[in-house]
Structure formats: C-alpha cells, structure tokens
Amino acid sequence: MSGPPRLSDDLDALLGRVARGDSAAFATLYDLTKTRVYGLVMRVLRDPGYSEETTQEVYLEVWRTASGYDSAKGSALAWLLTMAHRRAVDRVRAEQAGSRRESRYGAATAGPATASAHDPVADSAIAGDERRRVTECLDALTEAQRQCIELAYYQGLTYSEVSQRLAANLSTIKSRIRDALRGLRNCLDVP
Amino acid sequence: MSEPTDFELLELATPYAMHAVSDAERAEIDRRVAAAPSPVAAAFNDEVRAVRETMAIVSAATAAEPSAQLRGAILAPIEPVEPIAIRQMSWRRAVFASAAAAVVVGAAAFGVGVLMRPPAKSTVAEQVLAAPDVRTVSRPLANGTATVMFSRDRNAGVLVMSNLSPPSPGTVYQMWMIGANGPTSAGTMNAAAVTPSMTETLTNLGASTALAFTVEPGTGSPQPTTPILAELPLS
C-alpha cells in the first residue's frame, strides 16, 4: 500500500519512452502528473504566475533528464516531485533574498495557501482516497511536527532557519523533523 | 570510523531530502556522504529515498489544477522540429532589416540553412531546452500567453505564444528586444499570421534585458509608438 501502484508503473514506463524522445509519452506524463507538480509548486510559491513558470522549468528538466531516472533508486513520482520541490524552494529562496524582487510576489504571499484549491473533477476516486489518507496521517502528527513540515518543506526554510524562527535549538528541530517524517512514513506505509 | 560524525551525518538525511539545507550545507553533505563508509552512505541514501517517497504520497494533499494554457506552453517547445520551423516564418522580419541585427533569425538565413544542411542534429530550441541555465518567464499577452525559455549560456531563447487574439485590422503585433540602447524591432505579426500556438526561436540575446510586445499601425514601426502590452524580463 505505498501509493497508487498502477500510476507508478505507468509513470516508470512513460519516463522510459520520454527518455527516448517520445513527445506523446511526455504529453501523457504531463497529464497524469500536472496536478501533483503544479499543486506542490503552488503550495510553496503561492503565486500562480511563478508557479506556472516553475512548473514549466520542471517539465523541461524532465524532458532533458528522463534518461537519468533509475527506477531502482525510487519511484518516478518521487523523482518528479523531488525535482519540482527543489525548483520551487530555489525560487522561493531567490525571491526572498530579493535578488529578483518583483512586487507581485509580496502581494501574493498574503493569504496562506490551502489544499482546497484543487479541482475536484480532475481527482479520480483513487486520488480522493489517497488525499484523505494523507490528511489523516498529517492530522496524526503533533502540532509541533506539522509546524516543522510547514516551515521546512512548504516554506523552503533550512532547518537552521526553522530553529531560529521557533527559538528552539538545532538538535530539537532536527529530531522533530525526523520524527514528523517517520510518523508520516509509518502512517502511509512507505517501505 | 568516528561514530558521532556518522550519526550526525545520518541525522541530516531528513532535512537534506526535504531540501531544508542551504546550498553550502548541501555541497558539504554530498562530500561527506561520498567519503563515508559504504554502510553509512547506504543508510543515508535509504533515508533520503524514504523521505522522498513519503512526500510524493503527501503531494496528494496539495494537488491543484494548473491553467489549461500551461499544457500548450509546456508541450509546444518539445514538439517535433518541423512544425516549429514552419511556424517560425510567421513573424515578418524583412521590413526592419537594419534593425533586425540584434535578432538574427532572418527568414532568409533560415531558408539557406534548410537548403544547405541536412536536418540539424540539435536545433536552437533543443540546445536552449537542454541548457543547464534555462529559465522560463511567462506573461499574459493579448488574451493569451507569451512564454520565453532562454539560456544566457546558449545566448538564445524559444518564444511560445498561445491563444493570442489577432491584432485589429490595420495593425500588427510587433516584438522588441530591449537593450541598453532601447528597443530594437524583432519582427511583426499580422492577423493572418496568428495561430493558436506559435513558436519562435531567438538567437543572439546579447545584452538584451527584456522582450516586449506592442501593437503598431500598418506594417510596423521603427520604434514603439504605443504602450507595451507585455514585457518578459530576460533575467
């Protein structure tokens, strides 16, 4: 029970075809994964314009580096979302460092992003079940653990920045992050 | 070897997998993992893998539907080479031959290239998309979207325009490369040239800082005469 196995297998096969330059496979891969990729990027960046740009960069990277994907090292979905998260975090840090400051970012960060912005029509029943399961597992964490995931994963802070933000010492934060992930992993039955 | 160090390193696997380390820390961790005894490196990599698989499942909770235009913008540049080449002809460049120096994709030059070379192994578009420093900028334009993917290393870019409304009769869209000396025309497009999805290659970005679009009367102007509709920063 580690996620939707059928989707995973499909994605593995599709990535193999994408690696050989198959643009139809790339289109299918995009259709199957766009809500996950865009949704995660949007959760980090909170600006639709920036999120679409970053999503484009992610899929370009997929197109370019699909041949480097090794299914022995993890699932295709994890490979893809790791790339998406990395780019989103890089972008949010660059924006916050002010190196590419644009006013629309400030305006767009006001409201907290919520998970409710999805399109229910696009969600299959399986995706809906998985979403519910994830929500339950997140709810099972302590408030402090959820806060660590929020800051370290969704807001793009480093663990040292998290410790400063929460005025907690580094080793406390490190173990809190680790415990949060361990809790999620066990709850979601990830091997 | 030194147990506490290995333990410390393993403790960092979770924040590392979540990208919750700085670039400097990431490089240092990579170095330490490469130098660590293989069981330590294996344990580190197992933890990274598990965290990433876990967060991949967690992404079900943040799923969100992107706009329909994004699909076209993402798929257009990777379409087979030929349609891109054909659509390249849609921007008329001959009118401003002298000003076109900044953007060297002349229709004539392109034609010669096609006649004299077998199909290029790697098109400008492919080179841009494969560049490690490729960047993407999108802006709304004429009820549609203009997106430029560009690489400073390659000194080139790929422009994708989707769902543009055609310009009013008697006017054209004109594209400008903005540099230190102001705008330089990079071509015009009349209503007949507008199709739902258009791709354009830009070579020699040079010192241009942005790509801009205006509506111009007749067949275009030597300098913009109307407010800029959209500006895509090339930075």
GROMACS .gro file of C-alpha atoms in nm:
model
  426
    1MET     CA    1   0.000   0.000   0.000
    2SER     CA    2   0.257   0.263  -0.094
    3GLY     CA    3   0.057   0.500  -0.305
    4PRO     CA    4  -0.116   0.417  -0.630
    5PRO     CA    5   0.094   0.134  -0.772
    6ARG     CA    6  -0.075   0.139  -1.109
    7LEU     CA    7   0.006   0.507  -1.163
    8SER     CA    8   0.363   0.440  -1.052
    9ASP     CA    9   0.414   0.162  -1.305
   10ASP     CA   10   0.262   0.377  -1.577
   11LEU     CA   11   0.493   0.662  -1.492
   12ASP     CA   12   0.800   0.438  -1.495
   13ALA     CA   13   0.713   0.314  -1.843
   14LEU     CA   14   0.628   0.663  -1.965
   15LEU     CA   15   0.957   0.804  -1.839
   16GLY     CA   16   1.139   0.535  -2.034
   17ARG     CA   17   0.963   0.647  -2.351
   18VAL     CA   18   1.023   1.015  -2.271
   19ALA     CA   19   1.394   0.934  -2.237
   20ARG     CA   20   1.383   0.812  -2.599
   21GLY     CA   21   1.233   1.142  -2.713
   22ASP     CA   22   0.869   1.029  -2.737
   23SER     CA   23   0.669   1.354  -2.719
   24ALA     CA   24   0.332   1.173  -2.697
   25ALA     CA   25   0.455   0.991  -2.386
   26PHE     CA   26   0.568   1.325  -2.248
   27ALA     CA   27   0.219   1.470  -2.303
   28THR     CA   28   0.064   1.175  -2.120
   29LEU     CA   29   0.314   1.205  -1.838
   30TYR     CA   30   0.223   1.572  -1.807
   31ASP     CA   31  -0.149   1.495  -1.796
   32LEU     CA   32  -0.102   1.230  -1.527
   33THR     CA   33   0.122   1.435  -1.301
   34LYS     CA   34   0.039   1.803  -1.359
   35THR     CA   35  -0.191   1.844  -1.058
   36ARG     CA   36   0.073   1.694  -0.828
   37VAL     CA   37   0.359   1.900  -0.967
   38TYR     CA   38   0.175   2.230  -1.006
   39GLY     CA   39  -0.005   2.183  -0.673
   40LEU     CA   40   0.319   2.127  -0.482
   41VAL     CA   41   0.494   2.417  -0.653
   42MET     CA   42   0.195   2.641  -0.590
   43ARG     CA   43   0.188   2.539  -0.224
   44VAL     CA   44   0.549   2.657  -0.191
   45LEU     CA   45   0.540   2.967  -0.415
   46ARG     CA   46   0.178   3.079  -0.362
   47ASP     CA   47   0.176   3.277  -0.684
   48PRO     CA   48   0.006   3.127  -0.991
   49GLY     CA   49   0.236   3.308  -1.237
   50TYR     CA   50   0.558   3.200  -1.066
   51SER     CA   51   0.417   2.853  -1.014
   52GLU     CA   52   0.340   2.808  -1.382
   53GLU     CA   53   0.689   2.927  -1.476
   54THR     CA   54   0.848   2.690  -1.230
   55THR     CA   55   0.623   2.404  -1.344
   56GLN     CA   56   0.742   2.467  -1.699
   57GLU     CA   57   1.102   2.451  -1.585
   58VAL     CA   58   1.032   2.126  -1.403
   59TYR     CA   59   0.886   1.958  -1.712
   60LEU     CA   60   1.170   2.090  -1.927
   61GLU     CA   61   1.408   1.928  -1.684
   62VAL     CA   62   1.206   1.607  -1.705
   63TRP     CA   63   1.228   1.613  -2.084
   64ARG     CA   64   1.601   1.678  -2.064
   65THR     CA   65   1.698   1.435  -1.791
   66ALA     CA   66   1.447   1.149  -1.817
   67SER     CA   67   1.724   0.914  -1.926
   68GLY     CA   68   1.892   0.973  -1.588
   69TYR     CA   69   1.593   0.832  -1.399
   70ASP     CA   70   1.674   0.500  -1.234
   71SER     CA   71   1.371   0.307  -1.107
   72ALA     CA   72   1.598   0.113  -0.869
   73LYS     CA   73   1.654   0.435  -0.673
   74GLY     CA   74   1.289   0.529  -0.625
   75SER     CA   75   0.955   0.579  -0.791
   76ALA     CA   76   0.904   0.801  -1.092
   77LEU     CA   77   0.659   1.016  -0.898
   78ALA     CA   78   0.913   1.076  -0.620
   79TRP     CA   79   1.179   1.159  -0.879
   80LEU     CA   80   0.950   1.411  -1.044
   81LEU     CA   81   0.825   1.573  -0.724
   82THR     CA   82   1.174   1.595  -0.577
   83MET     CA   83   1.271   1.795  -0.884
   84ALA     CA   84   0.959   2.011  -0.854
   85HIS     CA   85   1.014   2.077  -0.485
   86ARG     CA   86   1.382   2.161  -0.536
   87ARG     CA   87   1.300   2.417  -0.804
   88ALA     CA   88   1.018   2.569  -0.600
   89VAL     CA   89   1.243   2.601  -0.295
   90ASP     CA   90   1.524   2.753  -0.501
   91ARG     CA   91   1.278   3.002  -0.643
   92VAL     CA   92   1.122   3.100  -0.312
   93ARG     CA   93   1.469   3.149  -0.161
   94ALA     CA   94   1.579   3.360  -0.456
   95GLU     CA   95   1.267   3.575  -0.427
   96GLN     CA   96   1.310   3.616  -0.055
   97ALA     CA   97   1.675   3.705  -0.094
   98GLY     CA   98   1.542   3.993  -0.301
   99SER     CA   99   1.775   3.915  -0.589
  100ARG     CA  100   1.483   3.901  -0.827
  101ARG     CA  101   1.233   4.108  -0.639
  102GLU     CA  102   0.905   4.185  -0.807
  103SER     CA  103   0.613   4.348  -0.636
  104ARG     CA  104   0.361   4.082  -0.728
  105TYR     CA  105   0.532   3.830  -0.507
  106GLY     CA  106   0.473   4.034  -0.193
  107ALA     CA  107   0.110   4.084  -0.282
  108ALA     CA  108   0.059   3.718  -0.349
  109THR     CA  109   0.205   3.582  -0.028
  110ALA     CA  110  -0.055   3.738   0.196
  111GLY     CA  111  -0.300   3.453   0.233
  112PRO     CA  112  -0.200   3.107   0.347
  113ALA     CA  113  -0.218   2.858   0.064
  114THR     CA  114  -0.463   2.585   0.133
  115ALA     CA  115  -0.502   2.241  -0.010
  116SER     CA  116  -0.860   2.318  -0.106
  117ALA     CA  117  -0.767   2.489  -0.433
  118HIS     CA  118  -0.779   2.165  -0.628
  119ASP     CA  119  -1.021   2.081  -0.898
  120PRO     CA  120  -1.242   1.801  -0.763
  121VAL     CA  121  -1.339   1.700  -1.116
  122ALA     CA  122  -0.979   1.619  -1.202
  123ASP     CA  123  -0.940   1.399  -0.898
  124SER     CA  124  -1.018   1.038  -0.958
  125ALA     CA  125  -1.175   0.836  -0.678
  126ILE     CA  126  -0.836   0.681  -0.605
  127ALA     CA  127  -0.671   1.021  -0.578
  128GLY     CA  128  -0.951   1.129  -0.346
  129ASP     CA  129  -0.889   0.828  -0.121
  130GLU     CA  130  -0.520   0.896  -0.114
  131ARG     CA  131  -0.580   1.258  -0.029
  132ARG     CA  132  -0.800   1.158   0.262
  133ARG     CA  133  -0.541   0.910   0.386
  134VAL     CA  134  -0.267   1.174   0.370
  135THR     CA  135  -0.483   1.426   0.554
  136GLU     CA  136  -0.547   1.170   0.829
  137CYS     CA  137  -0.176   1.100   0.860
  138LEU     CA  138  -0.090   1.470   0.876
  139ASP     CA  139  -0.357   1.514   1.143
  140ALA     CA  140  -0.200   1.233   1.342
  141LEU     CA  141   0.124   1.431   1.384
  142THR     CA  142   0.176   1.667   1.676
  143GLU     CA  143   0.120   2.036   1.617
  144ALA     CA  144   0.493   2.099   1.658
  145GLN     CA  145   0.577   1.832   1.400
  146ARG     CA  146   0.329   1.973   1.149
  147GLN     CA  147   0.477   2.317   1.201
  148CYS     CA  148   0.823   2.180   1.117
  149ILE     CA  149   0.693   2.031   0.791
  150GLU     CA  150   0.519   2.356   0.709
  151LEU     CA  151   0.834   2.564   0.759
  152ALA     CA  152   1.100   2.324   0.636
  153TYR     CA  153   0.913   2.171   0.342
  154TYR     CA  154   0.643   2.412   0.229
  155GLN     CA  155   0.804   2.745   0.315
  156GLY     CA  156   1.151   2.648   0.199
  157LEU     CA  157   1.332   2.733   0.522
  158THR     CA  158   1.651   2.548   0.610
  159TYR     CA  159   1.643   2.353   0.935
  160SER     CA  160   1.868   2.616   1.094
  161GLU     CA  161   1.625   2.888   0.988
  162VAL     CA  162   1.344   2.681   1.137
  163SER     CA  163   1.531   2.663   1.466
  164GLN     CA  164   1.581   3.041   1.466
  165ARG     CA  165   1.218   3.104   1.373
  166LEU     CA  166   1.095   2.882   1.655
  167ALA     CA  167   1.370   2.979   1.900
  168ALA     CA  168   1.443   2.612   1.952
  169ASN     CA  169   1.786   2.453   1.943
  170LEU     CA  170   1.910   2.278   1.633
  171SER     CA  171   1.910   1.926   1.765
  172THR     CA  172   1.549   1.965   1.883
  173ILE     CA  173   1.447   2.079   1.536
  174LYS     CA  174   1.640   1.804   1.363
  175SER     CA  175   1.476   1.535   1.570
  176ARG     CA  176   1.134   1.696   1.536
  177ILE     CA  177   1.166   1.697   1.157
  178ARG     CA  178   1.288   1.338   1.162
  179ASP     CA  179   1.005   1.226   1.390
  180ALA     CA  180   0.748   1.403   1.174
  181LEU     CA  181   0.871   1.224   0.863
  182ARG     CA  182   0.895   0.893   1.043
  183GLY     CA  183   0.537   0.935   1.161
  184LEU     CA  184   0.413   1.010   0.813
  185ARG     CA  185   0.613   0.728   0.664
  186ASN     CA  186   0.474   0.472   0.907
  187CYS     CA  187   0.122   0.604   0.878
  188LEU     CA  188   0.139   0.593   0.497
  189ASP     CA  189   0.310   0.252   0.493
  190VAL     CA  190   0.607   0.363   0.287
  191PRO     CA  191   0.860   0.078   0.282
  192MET     CA  192   3.527   0.518   1.195
  193SER     CA  193   3.422   0.819   1.404
  194GLU     CA  194   3.076   0.714   1.517
  195PRO     CA  195   2.946   1.057   1.628
  196THR     CA  196   3.028   1.206   1.288
  197ASP     CA  197   2.847   0.930   1.105
  198PHE     CA  198   2.550   0.971   1.335
  199GLU     CA  199   2.544   1.345   1.272
  200LEU     CA  200   2.555   1.282   0.901
  201LEU     CA  201   2.263   1.039   0.917
  202GLU     CA  202   2.067   1.293   1.119
  203LEU     CA  203   2.099   1.532   0.827
  204ALA     CA  204   1.945   1.289   0.578
  205THR     CA  205   1.589   1.402   0.651
  206PRO     CA  206   1.643   1.779   0.612
  207TYR     CA  207   1.866   1.706   0.313
  208ALA     CA  208   1.592   1.502   0.143
  209MET     CA  209   1.342   1.783   0.211
  210HIS     CA  210   1.573   2.049   0.064
  211ALA     CA  211   1.582   2.208   0.409
  212VAL     CA  212   1.955   2.276   0.395
  213SER     CA  213   2.143   2.566   0.239
  214ASP     CA  214   2.335   2.520  -0.085
  215ALA     CA  215   2.663   2.525   0.108
  216GLU     CA  216   2.538   2.261   0.353
  217ARG     CA  217   2.410   2.050   0.065
  218ALA     CA  218   2.753   2.052  -0.100
  219GLU     CA  219   2.921   1.967   0.229
  220ILE     CA  220   2.676   1.680   0.295
  221ASP     CA  221   2.729   1.544  -0.058
  222ARG     CA  222   3.102   1.548   0.004
  223ARG     CA  223   3.069   1.372   0.340
  224VAL     CA  224   2.836   1.104   0.204
  225ALA     CA  225   3.075   1.035  -0.083
  226ALA     CA  226   3.358   0.992   0.168
  227ALA     CA  227   3.157   0.792   0.426
  228PRO     CA  228   3.195   0.415   0.477
  229SER     CA  229   2.954   0.240   0.243
  230PRO     CA  230   2.707   0.120   0.511
  231VAL     CA  231   2.674   0.480   0.632
  232ALA     CA  232   2.625   0.611   0.279
  233ALA     CA  233   2.369   0.336   0.215
  234ALA     CA  234   2.177   0.422   0.532
  235PHE     CA  235   2.184   0.791   0.435
  236ASN     CA  236   2.053   0.718   0.086
  237ASP     CA  237   1.782   0.486   0.220
  238GLU     CA  238   1.655   0.761   0.446
  239VAL     CA  239   1.660   1.015   0.162
  240ARG     CA  240   1.468   0.775  -0.060
  241ALA     CA  241   1.207   0.703   0.209
  242VAL     CA  242   1.153   1.072   0.281
  243ARG     CA  243   1.106   1.148  -0.089
  244GLU     CA  244   0.866   0.857  -0.143
  245THR     CA  245   0.671   0.973   0.162
  246MET     CA  246   0.647   1.332   0.043
  247ALA     CA  247   0.550   1.211  -0.306
  248ILE     CA  248   0.244   1.049  -0.148
  249VAL     CA  249   0.182   1.355   0.067
  250SER     CA  250   0.160   1.560  -0.255
  251ALA     CA  251  -0.190   1.416  -0.297
  252ALA     CA  252  -0.292   1.668  -0.030
  253THR     CA  253  -0.170   1.969  -0.228
  254ALA     CA  254  -0.286   1.864  -0.576
  255ALA     CA  255  -0.413   2.160  -0.778
  256GLU     CA  256  -0.515   2.200  -1.139
  257PRO     CA  257  -0.294   2.433  -1.347
  258SER     CA  258  -0.446   2.654  -1.617
  259ALA     CA  259  -0.525   2.489  -1.949
  260GLN     CA  260  -0.277   2.720  -2.129
  261LEU     CA  261   0.012   2.572  -1.936
  262ARG     CA  262  -0.022   2.244  -2.123
  263GLY     CA  263   0.033   2.410  -2.461
  264ALA     CA  264   0.322   2.615  -2.329
  265ILE     CA  265   0.494   2.305  -2.194
  266LEU     CA  266   0.429   2.075  -2.488
  267ALA     CA  267   0.485   2.319  -2.776
  268PRO     CA  268   0.863   2.353  -2.750
  269ILE     CA  269   0.922   1.978  -2.744
  270GLU     CA  270   0.708   1.905  -3.048
  271PRO     CA  271   0.894   1.756  -3.344
  272VAL     CA  272   1.128   2.005  -3.511
  273GLU     CA  273   0.944   2.056  -3.838
  274PRO     CA  274   0.630   2.237  -3.719
  275ILE     CA  275   0.848   2.476  -3.522
  276ALA     CA  276   1.045   2.557  -3.835
  277ILE     CA  277   0.733   2.624  -4.037
  278ARG     CA  278   0.577   2.848  -3.780
  279GLN     CA  279   0.897   3.043  -3.750
  280MET     CA  280   0.808   3.213  -4.074
  281SER     CA  281   0.505   3.382  -3.919
  282TRP     CA  282   0.700   3.684  -3.792
  283ARG     CA  283   0.786   3.917  -4.072
  284ARG     CA  284   1.136   4.044  -4.037
  285ALA     CA  285   1.237   4.178  -4.375
  286VAL     CA  286   1.072   4.516  -4.312
  287PHE     CA  287   1.323   4.616  -4.049
  288ALA     CA  288   1.630   4.456  -4.194
  289SER     CA  289   1.871   4.709  -4.047
  290ALA     CA  290   1.718   4.699  -3.704
  291ALA     CA  291   1.700   4.322  -3.700
  292ALA     CA  292   2.071   4.286  -3.629
  293ALA     CA  293   2.003   4.209  -3.265
  294VAL     CA  294   1.789   3.910  -3.355
  295VAL     CA  295   1.945   3.706  -3.625
  296VAL     CA  296   1.672   3.461  -3.714
  297GLY     CA  297   1.615   3.617  -4.055
  298ALA     CA  298   1.374   3.421  -4.271
  299ALA     CA  299   1.633   3.424  -4.549
  300ALA     CA  300   1.909   3.292  -4.327
  301PHE     CA  301   1.675   3.021  -4.211
  302GLY     CA  302   1.588   2.922  -4.568
  303VAL     CA  303   1.953   2.893  -4.665
  304GLY     CA  304   2.019   2.680  -4.363
  305VAL     CA  305   1.744   2.440  -4.460
  306LEU     CA  306   1.867   2.406  -4.817
  307MET     CA  307   2.233   2.359  -4.741
  308ARG     CA  308   2.230   2.138  -4.433
  309PRO     CA  309   2.080   1.802  -4.364
  310PRO     CA  310   1.833   1.830  -4.076
  311ALA     CA  311   2.033   1.972  -3.787
  312LYS     CA  312   2.116   1.724  -3.514
  313SER     CA  313   2.040   1.977  -3.246
  314THR     CA  314   1.814   2.274  -3.312
  315VAL     CA  315   1.846   2.603  -3.129
  316ALA     CA  316   1.531   2.508  -2.940
  317GLU     CA  317   1.679   2.178  -2.830
  318GLN     CA  318   2.000   2.346  -2.725
  319VAL     CA  319   1.812   2.601  -2.519
  320LEU     CA  320   1.593   2.341  -2.355
  321ALA     CA  321   1.898   2.129  -2.276
  322ALA     CA  322   2.097   2.417  -2.127
  323PRO     CA  323   2.159   2.385  -1.754
  324ASP     CA  324   2.083   2.755  -1.704
  325VAL     CA  325   1.750   2.750  -1.892
  326ARG     CA  326   1.497   2.993  -1.739
  327THR     CA  327   1.129   3.047  -1.810
  328VAL     CA  328   0.929   3.368  -1.798
  329SER     CA  329   0.558   3.398  -1.883
  330ARG     CA  330   0.335   3.699  -1.920
  331PRO     CA  331  -0.024   3.744  -2.038
  332LEU     CA  332  -0.039   3.885  -2.392
  333ALA     CA  333  -0.347   3.974  -2.596
  334ASN     CA  334  -0.582   3.737  -2.409
  335GLY     CA  335  -0.322   3.462  -2.439
  336THR     CA  336   0.022   3.391  -2.302
  337ALA     CA  337   0.374   3.463  -2.415
  338THR     CA  338   0.641   3.244  -2.264
  339VAL     CA  339   1.011   3.266  -2.329
  340MET     CA  340   1.253   2.992  -2.232
  341PHE     CA  341   1.606   3.120  -2.262
  342SER     CA  342   1.962   3.038  -2.183
  343ARG     CA  343   2.230   3.302  -2.135
  344ASP     CA  344   2.494   3.032  -2.184
  345ARG     CA  345   2.347   2.950  -2.525
  346ASN     CA  346   2.272   3.316  -2.596
  347ALA     CA  347   1.936   3.205  -2.735
  348GLY     CA  348   1.573   3.156  -2.648
  349VAL     CA  349   1.250   2.993  -2.755
  350LEU     CA  350   0.935   3.201  -2.752
  351VAL     CA  351   0.598   3.028  -2.732
  352MET     CA  352   0.279   3.226  -2.781
  353SER     CA  353  -0.053   3.061  -2.720
  354ASN     CA  354  -0.413   3.168  -2.764
  355LEU     CA  355  -0.336   3.523  -2.877
  356SER     CA  356  -0.627   3.727  -3.011
  357PRO     CA  357  -0.535   3.856  -3.357
  358PRO     CA  358  -0.444   4.227  -3.380
  359SER     CA  359  -0.719   4.465  -3.501
  360PRO     CA  360  -0.740   4.525  -3.876
  361GLY     CA  361  -0.474   4.767  -3.993
  362THR     CA  362  -0.239   4.687  -3.706
  363VAL     CA  363   0.029   4.429  -3.627
  364TYR     CA  364   0.190   4.290  -3.315
  365GLN     CA  365   0.549   4.395  -3.302
  366MET     CA  366   0.815   4.224  -3.091
  367TRP     CA  367   1.105   4.422  -2.946
  368MET     CA  368   1.433   4.328  -2.788
  369ILE     CA  369   1.501   4.580  -2.513
  370GLY     CA  370   1.868   4.660  -2.457
  371ALA     CA  371   2.081   4.939  -2.316
  372ASN     CA  372   2.006   5.147  -2.625
  373GLY     CA  373   1.631   5.097  -2.605
  374PRO     CA  374   1.405   4.874  -2.813
  375THR     CA  375   1.507   4.708  -3.138
  376SER     CA  376   1.243   4.553  -3.360
  377ALA     CA  377   1.246   4.175  -3.366
  378GLY     CA  378   0.961   4.125  -3.612
  379THR     CA  379   0.592   4.185  -3.671
  380MET     CA  380   0.291   3.962  -3.697
  381ASN     CA  381  -0.041   4.045  -3.864
  382ALA     CA  382  -0.381   3.887  -3.801
  383ALA     CA  383  -0.329   3.625  -4.071
  384ALA     CA  384  -0.008   3.506  -3.905
  385VAL     CA  385  -0.168   3.445  -3.566
  386THR     CA  386  -0.235   3.077  -3.493
  387PRO     CA  387  -0.340   2.919  -3.162
  388SER     CA  388   0.012   2.806  -3.080
  389MET     CA  389   0.325   2.968  -3.220
  390THR     CA  390   0.689   2.902  -3.152
  391GLU     CA  391   0.973   3.134  -3.234
  392THR     CA  392   1.347   3.091  -3.195
  393LEU     CA  393   1.555   3.383  -3.071
  394THR     CA  394   1.926   3.376  -3.132
  395ASN     CA  395   2.182   3.625  -3.008
  396LEU     CA  396   2.010   3.760  -2.698
  397GLY     CA  397   2.328   3.962  -2.646
  398ALA     CA  398   2.282   4.229  -2.382
  399SER     CA  399   1.903   4.241  -2.421
  400THR     CA  400   1.732   4.270  -2.087
  401ALA     CA  401   1.376   4.202  -2.197
  402LEU     CA  402   1.145   4.103  -2.478
  403ALA     CA  403   0.846   4.334  -2.528
  404PHE     CA  404   0.534   4.349  -2.743
  405THR     CA  405   0.332   4.642  -2.877
  406VAL     CA  406   0.052   4.696  -3.126
  407GLU     CA  407   0.174   4.907  -3.418
  408PRO     CA  408  -0.016   5.065  -3.706
  409GLY     CA  409   0.020   4.943  -4.064
  410THR     CA  410   0.306   4.700  -4.107
  411GLY     CA  411   0.501   4.808  -3.802
  412SER     CA  412   0.715   5.094  -3.672
  413PRO     CA  413   1.089   5.156  -3.636
  414GLN     CA  414   1.032   5.232  -3.265
  415PRO     CA  415   0.735   5.152  -3.039
  416THR     CA  416   0.456   5.409  -3.074
  417THR     CA  417   0.209   5.253  -2.830
  418PRO     CA  418   0.234   5.136  -2.468
  419ILE     CA  419   0.400   4.800  -2.413
  420LEU     CA  420   0.144   4.517  -2.392
  421ALA     CA  421   0.375   4.271  -2.225
  422GLU     CA  422   0.735   4.269  -2.119
  423LEU     CA  423   0.926   3.949  -2.045
  424PRO     CA  424   1.242   4.014  -1.847
  425LEU     CA  425   1.539   3.809  -1.967
  426SER     CA  426   1.698   3.786  -1.625
   0.00000   0.00000   0.00000
